[in-house]
GROMACS .gro file of C-alpha atoms in nm:
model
   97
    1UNK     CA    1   1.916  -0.346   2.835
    2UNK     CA    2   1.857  -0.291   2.450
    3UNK     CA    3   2.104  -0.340   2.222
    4UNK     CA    4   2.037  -0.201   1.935
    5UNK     CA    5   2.172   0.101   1.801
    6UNK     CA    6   1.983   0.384   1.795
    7UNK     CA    7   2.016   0.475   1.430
    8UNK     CA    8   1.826   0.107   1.351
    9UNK     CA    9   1.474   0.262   1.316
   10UNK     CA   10   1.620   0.552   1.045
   11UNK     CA   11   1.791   0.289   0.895
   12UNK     CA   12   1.444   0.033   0.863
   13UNK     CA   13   1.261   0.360   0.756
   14UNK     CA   14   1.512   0.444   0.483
   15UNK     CA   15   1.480   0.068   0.396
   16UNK     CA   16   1.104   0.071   0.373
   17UNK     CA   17   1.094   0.405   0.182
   18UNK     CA   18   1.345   0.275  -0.055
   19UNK     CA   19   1.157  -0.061  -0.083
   20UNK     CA   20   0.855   0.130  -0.176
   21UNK     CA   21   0.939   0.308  -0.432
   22UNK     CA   22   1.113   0.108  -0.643
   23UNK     CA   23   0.865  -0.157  -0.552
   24UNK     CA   24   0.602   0.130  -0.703
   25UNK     CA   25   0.821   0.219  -1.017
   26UNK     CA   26   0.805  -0.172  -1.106
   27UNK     CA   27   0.430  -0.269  -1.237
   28UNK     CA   28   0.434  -0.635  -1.350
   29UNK     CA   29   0.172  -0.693  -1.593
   30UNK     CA   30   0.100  -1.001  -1.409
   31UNK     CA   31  -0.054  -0.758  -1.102
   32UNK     CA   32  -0.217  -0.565  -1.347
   33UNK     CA   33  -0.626  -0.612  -1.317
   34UNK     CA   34  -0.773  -0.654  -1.624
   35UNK     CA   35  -0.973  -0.356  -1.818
   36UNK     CA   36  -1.386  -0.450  -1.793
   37UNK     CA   37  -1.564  -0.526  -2.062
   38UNK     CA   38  -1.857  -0.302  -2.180
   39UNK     CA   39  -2.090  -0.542  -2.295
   40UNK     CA   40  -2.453  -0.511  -2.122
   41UNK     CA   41  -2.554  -0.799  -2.081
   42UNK     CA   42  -2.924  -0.875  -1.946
   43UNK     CA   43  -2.863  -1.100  -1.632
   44UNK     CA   44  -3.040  -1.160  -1.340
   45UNK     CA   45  -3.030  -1.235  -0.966
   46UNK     CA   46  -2.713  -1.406  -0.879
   47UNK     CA   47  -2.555  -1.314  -1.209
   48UNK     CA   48  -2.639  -1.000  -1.185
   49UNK     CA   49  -2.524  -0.929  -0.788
   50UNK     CA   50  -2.199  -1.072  -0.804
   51UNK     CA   51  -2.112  -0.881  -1.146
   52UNK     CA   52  -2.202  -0.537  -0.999
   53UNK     CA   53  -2.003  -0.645  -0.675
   54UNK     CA   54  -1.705  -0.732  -0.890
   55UNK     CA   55  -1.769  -0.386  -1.124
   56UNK     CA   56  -1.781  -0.185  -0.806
   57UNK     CA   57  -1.487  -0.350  -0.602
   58UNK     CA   58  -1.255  -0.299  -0.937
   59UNK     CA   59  -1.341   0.055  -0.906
   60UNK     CA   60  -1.166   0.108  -0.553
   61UNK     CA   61  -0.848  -0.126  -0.661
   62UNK     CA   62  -0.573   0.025  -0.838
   63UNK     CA   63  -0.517  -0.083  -1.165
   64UNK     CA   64  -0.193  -0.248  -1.073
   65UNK     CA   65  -0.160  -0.390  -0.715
   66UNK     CA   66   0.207  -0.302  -0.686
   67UNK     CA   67   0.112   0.030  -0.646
   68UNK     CA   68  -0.086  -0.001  -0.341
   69UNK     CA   69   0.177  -0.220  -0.176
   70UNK     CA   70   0.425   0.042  -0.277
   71UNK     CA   71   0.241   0.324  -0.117
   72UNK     CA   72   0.183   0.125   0.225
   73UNK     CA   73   0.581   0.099   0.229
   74UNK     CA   74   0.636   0.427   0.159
   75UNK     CA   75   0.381   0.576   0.478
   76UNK     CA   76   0.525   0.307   0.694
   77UNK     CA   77   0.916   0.446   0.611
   78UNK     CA   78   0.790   0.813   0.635
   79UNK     CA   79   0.613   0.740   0.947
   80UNK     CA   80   0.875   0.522   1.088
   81UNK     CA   81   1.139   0.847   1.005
   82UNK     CA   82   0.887   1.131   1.142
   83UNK     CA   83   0.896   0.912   1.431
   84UNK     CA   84   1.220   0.921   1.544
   85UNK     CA   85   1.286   1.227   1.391
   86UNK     CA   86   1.015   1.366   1.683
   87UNK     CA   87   1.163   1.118   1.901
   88UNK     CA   88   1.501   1.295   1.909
   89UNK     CA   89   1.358   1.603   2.021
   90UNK     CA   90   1.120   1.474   2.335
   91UNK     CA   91   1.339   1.428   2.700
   92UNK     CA   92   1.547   1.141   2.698
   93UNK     CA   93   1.370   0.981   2.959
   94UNK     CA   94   1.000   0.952   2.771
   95UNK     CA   95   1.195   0.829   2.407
   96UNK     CA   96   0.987   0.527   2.264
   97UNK     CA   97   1.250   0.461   1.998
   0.00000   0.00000   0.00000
C-alpha cells in the first residue's frame, strides 16, 4: 500500500536537476584547488613520491569541486526523469516507480 503520489519521483528529479545546476553555476573560491607551482625542485624519495601523487591526482580533479558535485546532481535528476519517463510506458503491472 504506497502512498505516495506518483508524480514524487518527477518531482525529486526536477529537484535534483535544479539543485545541480545552480549548485554548478555557483563556484566558491573557497572549493577552488589551487593553481601548481612550476618550480622544479630536486627532491627525492618520499618528497618526491608524494609530490608527483599530489601533481597527478590534481590533474583528474576539477578545478573547482562544485562542479563535480553539480554534475553528479544533474545525472542523478536526468536519470531519475528518464526513469519514470520509461516507466510510464512499460505494463502497469512490471512499473518500479
Amino acid at each position: 500500500m504506497d502512498q505516495s503520489p506518483k508524480s514524487s519521483p518527477v518531482l525529486a528529479g526536477i529537484a535534483l536537476l535544479g539543485a545541480g545546476l545552480l549548485i554548478r553555476q555557483w563556484q566558491p573560491d573557497a572549493l577552488r584547488l589551487p593553481e601548481p607551482a612550476h618550480n622544479h625542485r630536486r627532491d627525492r624519495g618520499l618528497r618526491r613520491a608524494a609530490r608527483k601523487s599530489r601533481d597527478g591526482l590534481a590533474m583528474l580533479l576539477p578545478s573547482n569541486l562544485t562542479g563535480s558535485i553539480g554534475r553528479s546532481l544533474m545525472i542523478m535528476g536526468g536519470g531519475l526523469l528518464a526513469l519514470r519517463l520509461l516507466d510510464l510506458l512499460v505494463d502497469q503491472d512490471e512499473a518500479l516507480y
